[in-house]
């Protein structure tokens, strides 16, 4: 039995006739084996053409590299008897941070010659085989020195035939451990804070006879993970080590090494290291411990693994973080990156190395949790988070609960060690934007959830944002798409209020407001006291009409909002509204997509009916055909009436109105927690201030436990849609950020569109029973998921705006909303 890592570059070593190809076929998949003979055939049409060996191995190394980059075991079937040939394989393995393994097949020369003679494609003489055998003998003692991490020598045909291969996981592969975990940031000897954090996390501390903490156990079986830097600078590094070592030994914790542990281990091994950055304090504290304790510490540190891949590959923990290409790999540079990160080679004004911001470029699917670089507040950046919140410098000791991603922290009792560089130094200018923030595949954690922005969606959003949208400093929010209500079962209807109200009840909402759904163009308005930065924009962030109309429109909104500025204590307001009529912004769309269909039908179908009447007058039976055409004609009339009701003449601002329905934010505050009664009351005040510009949003409040109230809402909707209204939106009355009993966001609203309005969406004949039956099979899940995701991103953008977060932190969320609009979702929903 020989052990081979699951991910490795395996070099088979042996003379011709030793059975390498037979061994490879017996133990590895055909796709895992790269044969030098095969690659010679590829480049020279002759597997025995030794003059093609250089080109063949060049291609073989390239393919091996591609396999290793993808994380696939690769076996090289060649003689591999020359040091230079093996050096090329070791180089490929190192380039991809995998272990090179050698399996030597050592058979007697006579047996190999007998096998060679039996092969008609082998025409070389015995002296060649003798030279190979001599090279093999020389190789046996040098394979380890050349860089092979494992060397297995199989002697004789019997041992080769009886050998079995057992695959072993790398030490860093702990994907079978799924948690739940509590991941603790850099402790740096702060034992009191660590004990306080454990108590807050729900761990019971176990103490020895001397009262020292030696273990901690969670009642729910949670596991602690320490990201390293347990020692130096703080008041009790030995106490922290004793506790962590005890937990790791008991199986209640996992630990990766930090650079401070590595330096301490080198010192304990007698190496010459600089006594800086808190190491003298640790050595002084250790000197007060029993002599054997230092030896236990050294053994513990030397046994730590650079990083771990956990929870089925969803979580990676490393002290300084880890790029995607290094995750689950084993090499010196992987360990170095995990311990120290990557620097630019520069130093800052404090004399400290400038670290390369690898997290900003990270696009991996696994969440990477790390420490190493102190930060005031942990923030998710592209699915990575740093938990070093500078406890030893007077900050906090922070833990991340996994998989819930909840942050738990305790404050430091005091500043134990003065930082060389202030923790609050910003990593970048607050108003700085960088294209790297929004390009490529990106992961976002936005307080209300997590999402992945696909690279192709980001590219589409960048095209729109860069060419057409407003300045990002102004464009601080975009409206989310809206989910339709569940498909109705009421005869003749695709959407009906009964299902819309049932949707909200199923989400745990007890009280809703049903708002008239205006058929216009969604408009977001920002106005301020002074007019600075005022703008009105569309759902995709574009200026609405252009300066000639936008500026006078904004001036009127600003004048109407003046009393609100004082009452709300703000210098600006962000308003969600609908601009009416639909034709004011969508005139071209109406002409191109809808009016042509209606005009053609109204022109052709009456003429067809007239012809059929003439045919019937001559005694031919065309009644069934005439009924179908007449039905089609009435459907076209209904279709035309549906879109015509939203077409009205406008000239300049004359005929244009705004229907506000929510105040989103003001200076330093998001209004998402306000209930809809408050929002609509503010909207009514704008209507009262300028009734020529603003229009009221009609509504009705419904208690979902009262059948009579529901019946009233259904009648209201029927009346609304019978007179040309588009329909209604059913919203949780409590506000914009309502959650269910599990803390998940509830849809901010579901739309319930009128029977006649839906002719515009699904076509003139959609109400026919066979058409409705097909439409009732429509899949709403993707649209609803998209609506919730965009809503959460928007809420997070408002929160960050209110807290004064840097512009790039707000912009990345707004950009993600626009990117989400590129997802393939049925546009009719």
PDB file of N, CA, C and O in Angstrom, residues 581-626:
ATOM      1  N   UNK A 581     -47.726  60.945 -17.904  1.00  0.00           N
ATOM      2  CA  UNK A 581     -48.240  59.662 -18.368  1.00  0.00           C
ATOM      3  C   UNK A 581     -47.107  58.777 -18.904  1.00  0.00           C
ATOM      4  O   UNK A 581     -45.989  59.237 -19.113  1.00  0.00           O
ATOM      5  N   UNK A 582     -47.447  57.539 -19.188  1.00  0.00           N
ATOM      6  CA  UNK A 582     -46.464  56.591 -19.726  1.00  0.00           C
ATOM      7  C   UNK A 582     -45.884  57.105 -21.034  1.00  0.00           C
ATOM      8  O   UNK A 582     -44.695  56.979 -21.316  1.00  0.00           O
ATOM      9  N   UNK A 583     -46.726  57.735 -21.832  1.00  0.00           N
ATOM     10  CA  UNK A 583     -46.300  58.188 -23.159  1.00  0.00           C
ATOM     11  C   UNK A 583     -45.261  59.303 -23.089  1.00  0.00           C
ATOM     12  O   UNK A 583     -44.541  59.545 -24.053  1.00  0.00           O
ATOM     13  N   UNK A 584     -45.162  59.989 -21.950  1.00  0.00           N
ATOM     14  CA  UNK A 584     -44.187  61.078 -21.840  1.00  0.00           C
ATOM     15  C   UNK A 584     -42.761  60.584 -22.004  1.00  0.00           C
ATOM     16  O   UNK A 584     -41.906  61.275 -22.546  1.00  0.00           O
ATOM     17  N   UNK A 585     -42.483  59.393 -21.536  1.00  0.00           N
ATOM     18  CA  UNK A 585     -41.139  58.823 -21.634  1.00  0.00           C
ATOM     19  C   UNK A 585     -41.095  57.665 -22.620  1.00  0.00           C
ATOM     20  O   UNK A 585     -40.047  57.396 -23.210  1.00  0.00           O
ATOM     21  N   UNK A 586     -42.215  56.984 -22.829  1.00  0.00           N
ATOM     22  CA  UNK A 586     -42.215  55.751 -23.625  1.00  0.00           C
ATOM     23  C   UNK A 586     -42.973  55.904 -24.935  1.00  0.00           C
ATOM     24  O   UNK A 586     -43.464  54.915 -25.485  1.00  0.00           O
ATOM     25  N   UNK A 587     -43.037  57.130 -25.447  1.00  0.00           N
ATOM     26  CA  UNK A 587     -43.793  57.343 -26.689  1.00  0.00           C
ATOM     27  C   UNK A 587     -43.284  56.497 -27.837  1.00  0.00           C
ATOM     28  O   UNK A 587     -44.065  55.903 -28.587  1.00  0.00           O
ATOM     29  N   UNK A 588     -41.977  56.437 -28.010  1.00  0.00           N
ATOM     30  CA  UNK A 588     -41.408  55.640 -29.096  1.00  0.00           C
ATOM     31  C   UNK A 588     -41.727  54.175 -28.935  1.00  0.00           C
ATOM     32  O   UNK A 588     -42.067  53.484 -29.908  1.00  0.00           O
ATOM     33  N   UNK A 589     -41.631  53.674 -27.706  1.00  0.00           N
ATOM     34  CA  UNK A 589     -41.936  52.270 -27.439  1.00  0.00           C
ATOM     35  C   UNK A 589     -43.394  51.969 -27.773  1.00  0.00           C
ATOM     36  O   UNK A 589     -43.705  50.937 -28.388  1.00  0.00           O
ATOM     37  N   UNK A 590     -44.283  52.852 -27.387  1.00  0.00           N
ATOM     38  CA  UNK A 590     -45.715  52.633 -27.637  1.00  0.00           C
ATOM     39  C   UNK A 590     -45.972  52.584 -29.136  1.00  0.00           C
ATOM     40  O   UNK A 590     -46.707  51.705 -29.641  1.00  0.00           O
ATOM     41  N   UNK A 591     -45.381  53.514 -29.891  1.00  0.00           N
ATOM     42  CA  UNK A 591     -45.606  53.537 -31.333  1.00  0.00           C
ATOM     43  C   UNK A 591     -45.054  52.273 -32.010  1.00  0.00           C
ATOM     44  O   UNK A 591     -45.702  51.683 -32.873  1.00  0.00           O
ATOM     45  N   UNK A 592     -43.836  51.871 -31.607  1.00  0.00           N
ATOM     46  CA  UNK A 592     -43.167  50.778 -32.298  1.00  0.00           C
ATOM     47  C   UNK A 592     -43.712  49.406 -31.910  1.00  0.00           C
ATOM     48  O   UNK A 592     -43.796  48.506 -32.752  1.00  0.00           O
ATOM     49  N   UNK A 593     -44.063  49.226 -30.637  1.00  0.00           N
ATOM     50  CA  UNK A 593     -44.413  47.890 -30.178  1.00  0.00           C
ATOM     51  C   UNK A 593     -45.909  47.642 -30.077  1.00  0.00           C
ATOM     52  O   UNK A 593     -46.369  46.515 -30.283  1.00  0.00           O
ATOM     53  N   UNK A 594     -46.679  48.678 -29.756  1.00  0.00           N
ATOM     54  CA  UNK A 594     -48.095  48.454 -29.461  1.00  0.00           C
ATOM     55  C   UNK A 594     -49.035  49.067 -30.503  1.00  0.00           C
ATOM     56  O   UNK A 594     -49.966  48.405 -30.976  1.00  0.00           O
ATOM     57  N   UNK A 595     -48.779  50.318 -30.850  1.00  0.00           N
ATOM     58  CA  UNK A 595     -49.723  51.007 -31.735  1.00  0.00           C
ATOM     59  C   UNK A 595     -49.815  50.327 -33.099  1.00  0.00           C
ATOM     60  O   UNK A 595     -50.899  50.242 -33.689  1.00  0.00           O
ATOM     61  N   UNK A 596     -48.708  49.842 -33.611  1.00  0.00           N
ATOM     62  CA  UNK A 596     -48.722  49.181 -34.917  1.00  0.00           C
ATOM     63  C   UNK A 596     -49.602  47.947 -34.920  1.00  0.00           C
ATOM     64  O   UNK A 596     -50.348  47.693 -35.877  1.00  0.00           O
ATOM     65  N   UNK A 597     -49.505  47.158 -33.847  1.00  0.00           N
ATOM     66  CA  UNK A 597     -50.335  45.952 -33.741  1.00  0.00           C
ATOM     67  C   UNK A 597     -51.809  46.339 -33.706  1.00  0.00           C
ATOM     68  O   UNK A 597     -52.652  45.757 -34.407  1.00  0.00           O
ATOM     69  N   UNK A 598     -52.134  47.355 -32.883  1.00  0.00           N
ATOM     70  CA  UNK A 598     -53.521  47.778 -32.783  1.00  0.00           C
ATOM     71  C   UNK A 598     -54.055  48.331 -34.084  1.00  0.00           C
ATOM     72  O   UNK A 598     -55.175  47.998 -34.517  1.00  0.00           O
ATOM     73  N   UNK A 599     -53.259  49.172 -34.757  1.00  0.00           N
ATOM     74  CA  UNK A 599     -53.711  49.777 -36.017  1.00  0.00           C
ATOM     75  C   UNK A 599     -53.921  48.719 -37.082  1.00  0.00           C
ATOM     76  O   UNK A 599     -54.918  48.758 -37.830  1.00  0.00           O
ATOM     77  N   UNK A 600     -53.014  47.766 -37.179  1.00  0.00           N
ATOM     78  CA  UNK A 600     -53.166  46.709 -38.181  1.00  0.00           C
ATOM     79  C   UNK A 600     -54.425  45.905 -37.932  1.00  0.00           C
ATOM     80  O   UNK A 600     -55.182  45.580 -38.861  1.00  0.00           O
ATOM     81  N   UNK A 601     -54.661  45.564 -36.673  1.00  0.00           N
ATOM     82  CA  UNK A 601     -55.853  44.786 -36.357  1.00  0.00           C
ATOM     83  C   UNK A 601     -57.132  45.546 -36.621  1.00  0.00           C
ATOM     84  O   UNK A 601     -58.092  44.997 -37.181  1.00  0.00           O
ATOM     85  N   UNK A 602     -57.146  46.808 -36.216  1.00  0.00           N
ATOM     86  CA  UNK A 602     -58.365  47.607 -36.412  1.00  0.00           C
ATOM     87  C   UNK A 602     -58.646  47.852 -37.890  1.00  0.00           C
ATOM     88  O   UNK A 602     -59.799  48.036 -38.288  1.00  0.00           O
ATOM     89  N   UNK A 603     -57.605  47.851 -38.722  1.00  0.00           N
ATOM     90  CA  UNK A 603     -57.803  48.075 -40.151  1.00  0.00           C
ATOM     91  C   UNK A 603     -58.194  46.783 -40.868  1.00  0.00           C
ATOM     92  O   UNK A 603     -59.111  46.782 -41.714  1.00  0.00           O
ATOM     93  N   UNK A 604     -57.524  45.686 -40.527  1.00  0.00           N
ATOM     94  CA  UNK A 604     -57.719  44.451 -41.293  1.00  0.00           C
ATOM     95  C   UNK A 604     -58.947  43.666 -40.868  1.00  0.00           C
ATOM     96  O   UNK A 604     -59.665  43.103 -41.718  1.00  0.00           O
ATOM     97  N   UNK A 605     -59.197  43.584 -39.585  1.00  0.00           N
ATOM     98  CA  UNK A 605     -60.248  42.683 -39.110  1.00  0.00           C
ATOM     99  C   UNK A 605     -61.661  43.140 -39.510  1.00  0.00           C
ATOM    100  O   UNK A 605     -62.479  42.307 -39.927  1.00  0.00           O
ATOM    101  N   UNK A 606     -62.014  44.437 -39.422  1.00  0.00           N
ATOM    102  CA  UNK A 606     -63.342  44.836 -39.912  1.00  0.00           C
ATOM    103  C   UNK A 606     -63.520  44.537 -41.402  1.00  0.00           C
ATOM    104  O   UNK A 606     -64.608  44.140 -41.851  1.00  0.00           O
ATOM    105  N   UNK A 607     -62.434  44.729 -42.165  1.00  0.00           N
ATOM    106  CA  UNK A 607     -62.535  44.415 -43.594  1.00  0.00           C
ATOM    107  C   UNK A 607     -62.779  42.924 -43.797  1.00  0.00           C
ATOM    108  O   UNK A 607     -63.564  42.512 -44.675  1.00  0.00           O
ATOM    109  N   UNK A 608     -62.108  42.102 -43.001  1.00  0.00           N
ATOM    110  CA  UNK A 608     -62.322  40.650 -43.101  1.00  0.00           C
ATOM    111  C   UNK A 608     -63.761  40.285 -42.740  1.00  0.00           C
ATOM    112  O   UNK A 608     -64.390  39.417 -43.377  1.00  0.00           O
ATOM    113  N   UNK A 609     -64.309  40.935 -41.724  1.00  0.00           N
ATOM    114  CA  UNK A 609     -65.700  40.666 -41.335  1.00  0.00           C
ATOM    115  C   UNK A 609     -66.661  41.057 -42.450  1.00  0.00           C
ATOM    116  O   UNK A 609     -67.656  40.353 -42.716  1.00  0.00           O
ATOM    117  N   UNK A 610     -66.362  42.173 -43.098  1.00  0.00           N
ATOM    118  CA  UNK A 610     -67.230  42.605 -44.205  1.00  0.00           C
ATOM    119  C   UNK A 610     -67.227  41.583 -45.334  1.00  0.00           C
ATOM    120  O   UNK A 610     -68.283  41.268 -45.929  1.00  0.00           O
ATOM    121  N   UNK A 611     -66.062  41.061 -45.650  1.00  0.00           N
ATOM    122  CA  UNK A 611     -65.975  40.044 -46.701  1.00  0.00           C
ATOM    123  C   UNK A 611     -66.746  38.794 -46.290  1.00  0.00           C
ATOM    124  O   UNK A 611     -67.483  38.188 -47.092  1.00  0.00           O
ATOM    125  N   UNK A 612     -66.595  38.385 -45.050  1.00  0.00           N
ATOM    126  CA  UNK A 612     -67.298  37.190 -44.569  1.00  0.00           C
ATOM    127  C   UNK A 612     -68.813  37.395 -44.609  1.00  0.00           C
ATOM    128  O   UNK A 612     -69.579  36.449 -44.886  1.00  0.00           O
ATOM    129  N   UNK A 613     -69.263  38.612 -44.322  1.00  0.00           N
ATOM    130  CA  UNK A 613     -70.704  38.884 -44.406  1.00  0.00           C
ATOM    131  C   UNK A 613     -71.192  38.732 -45.845  1.00  0.00           C
ATOM    132  O   UNK A 613     -72.295  38.203 -46.095  1.00  0.00           O
ATOM    133  N   UNK A 614     -70.385  39.189 -46.803  1.00  0.00           N
ATOM    134  CA  UNK A 614     -70.762  39.044 -48.207  1.00  0.00           C
ATOM    135  C   UNK A 614     -70.808  37.569 -48.607  1.00  0.00           C
ATOM    136  O   UNK A 614     -71.699  37.120 -49.336  1.00  0.00           O
ATOM    137  N   UNK A 615     -69.830  36.803 -48.113  1.00  0.00           N
ATOM    138  CA  UNK A 615     -69.794  35.375 -48.419  1.00  0.00           C
ATOM    139  C   UNK A 615     -71.009  34.670 -47.810  1.00  0.00           C
ATOM    140  O   UNK A 615     -71.655  33.813 -48.451  1.00  0.00           O
ATOM    141  N   UNK A 616     -71.359  35.034 -46.586  1.00  0.00           N
ATOM    142  CA  UNK A 616     -72.510  34.420 -45.926  1.00  0.00           C
ATOM    143  C   UNK A 616     -73.792  34.742 -46.664  1.00  0.00           C
ATOM    144  O   UNK A 616     -74.722  33.905 -46.743  1.00  0.00           O
ATOM    145  N   UNK A 617     -73.859  35.979 -47.222  1.00  0.00           N
ATOM    146  CA  UNK A 617     -75.065  36.377 -47.959  1.00  0.00           C
ATOM    147  C   UNK A 617     -75.275  35.528 -49.202  1.00  0.00           C
ATOM    148  O   UNK A 617     -76.399  35.415 -49.701  1.00  0.00           O
ATOM    149  N   UNK A 618     -74.229  34.911 -49.720  1.00  0.00           N
ATOM    150  CA  UNK A 618     -74.337  34.042 -50.882  1.00  0.00           C
ATOM    151  C   UNK A 618     -74.643  32.600 -50.489  1.00  0.00           C
ATOM    152  O   UNK A 618     -74.654  31.704 -51.320  1.00  0.00           O
ATOM    153  N   UNK A 619     -74.853  32.375 -49.187  1.00  0.00           N
ATOM    154  CA  UNK A 619     -75.300  31.071 -48.730  1.00  0.00           C
ATOM    155  C   UNK A 619     -74.216  30.142 -48.225  1.00  0.00           C
ATOM    156  O   UNK A 619     -74.505  28.983 -47.902  1.00  0.00           O
ATOM    157  N   UNK A 620     -72.990  30.609 -48.162  1.00  0.00           N
ATOM    158  CA  UNK A 620     -71.922  29.760 -47.645  1.00  0.00           C
ATOM    159  C   UNK A 620     -71.876  29.845 -46.118  1.00  0.00           C
ATOM    160  O   UNK A 620     -72.105  30.915 -45.532  1.00  0.00           O
ATOM    161  N   UNK A 621     -71.543  28.716 -45.467  1.00  0.00           N
ATOM    162  CA  UNK A 621     -71.501  28.665 -43.997  1.00  0.00           C
ATOM    163  C   UNK A 621     -70.103  29.069 -43.509  1.00  0.00           C
ATOM    164  O   UNK A 621     -69.166  28.266 -43.531  1.00  0.00           O
ATOM    165  N   UNK A 622     -69.965  30.308 -43.105  1.00  0.00           N
ATOM    166  CA  UNK A 622     -68.680  30.810 -42.558  1.00  0.00           C
ATOM    167  C   UNK A 622     -68.889  31.342 -41.143  1.00  0.00           C
ATOM    168  O   UNK A 622     -68.123  32.164 -40.653  1.00  0.00           O
ATOM    169  N   UNK A 623     -69.933  30.853 -40.490  1.00  0.00           N
ATOM    170  CA  UNK A 623     -70.268  31.401 -39.166  1.00  0.00           C
ATOM    171  C   UNK A 623     -69.157  31.183 -38.146  1.00  0.00           C
ATOM    172  O   UNK A 623     -68.813  32.093 -37.375  1.00  0.00           O
ATOM    173  N   UNK A 624     -68.579  29.972 -38.146  1.00  0.00           N
ATOM    174  CA  UNK A 624     -67.530  29.687 -37.164  1.00  0.00           C
ATOM    175  C   UNK A 624     -66.322  30.579 -37.383  1.00  0.00           C
ATOM    176  O   UNK A 624     -65.736  31.125 -36.435  1.00  0.00           O
ATOM    177  N   UNK A 625     -65.936  30.743 -38.675  1.00  0.00           N
ATOM    178  CA  UNK A 625     -64.792  31.616 -38.978  1.00  0.00           C
ATOM    179  C   UNK A 625     -65.103  33.048 -38.603  1.00  0.00           C
ATOM    180  O   UNK A 625     -64.254  33.763 -38.050  1.00  0.00           O
ATOM    181  N   UNK A 626     -66.365  33.477 -38.929  1.00  0.00           N
ATOM    182  CA  UNK A 626     -66.717  34.861 -38.600  1.00  0.00           C
ATOM    183  C   UNK A 626     -66.687  35.093 -37.094  1.00  0.00           C
ATOM    184  O   UNK A 626     -66.254  36.158 -36.627  1.00  0.00           O
TER     185      UNK A 626
END
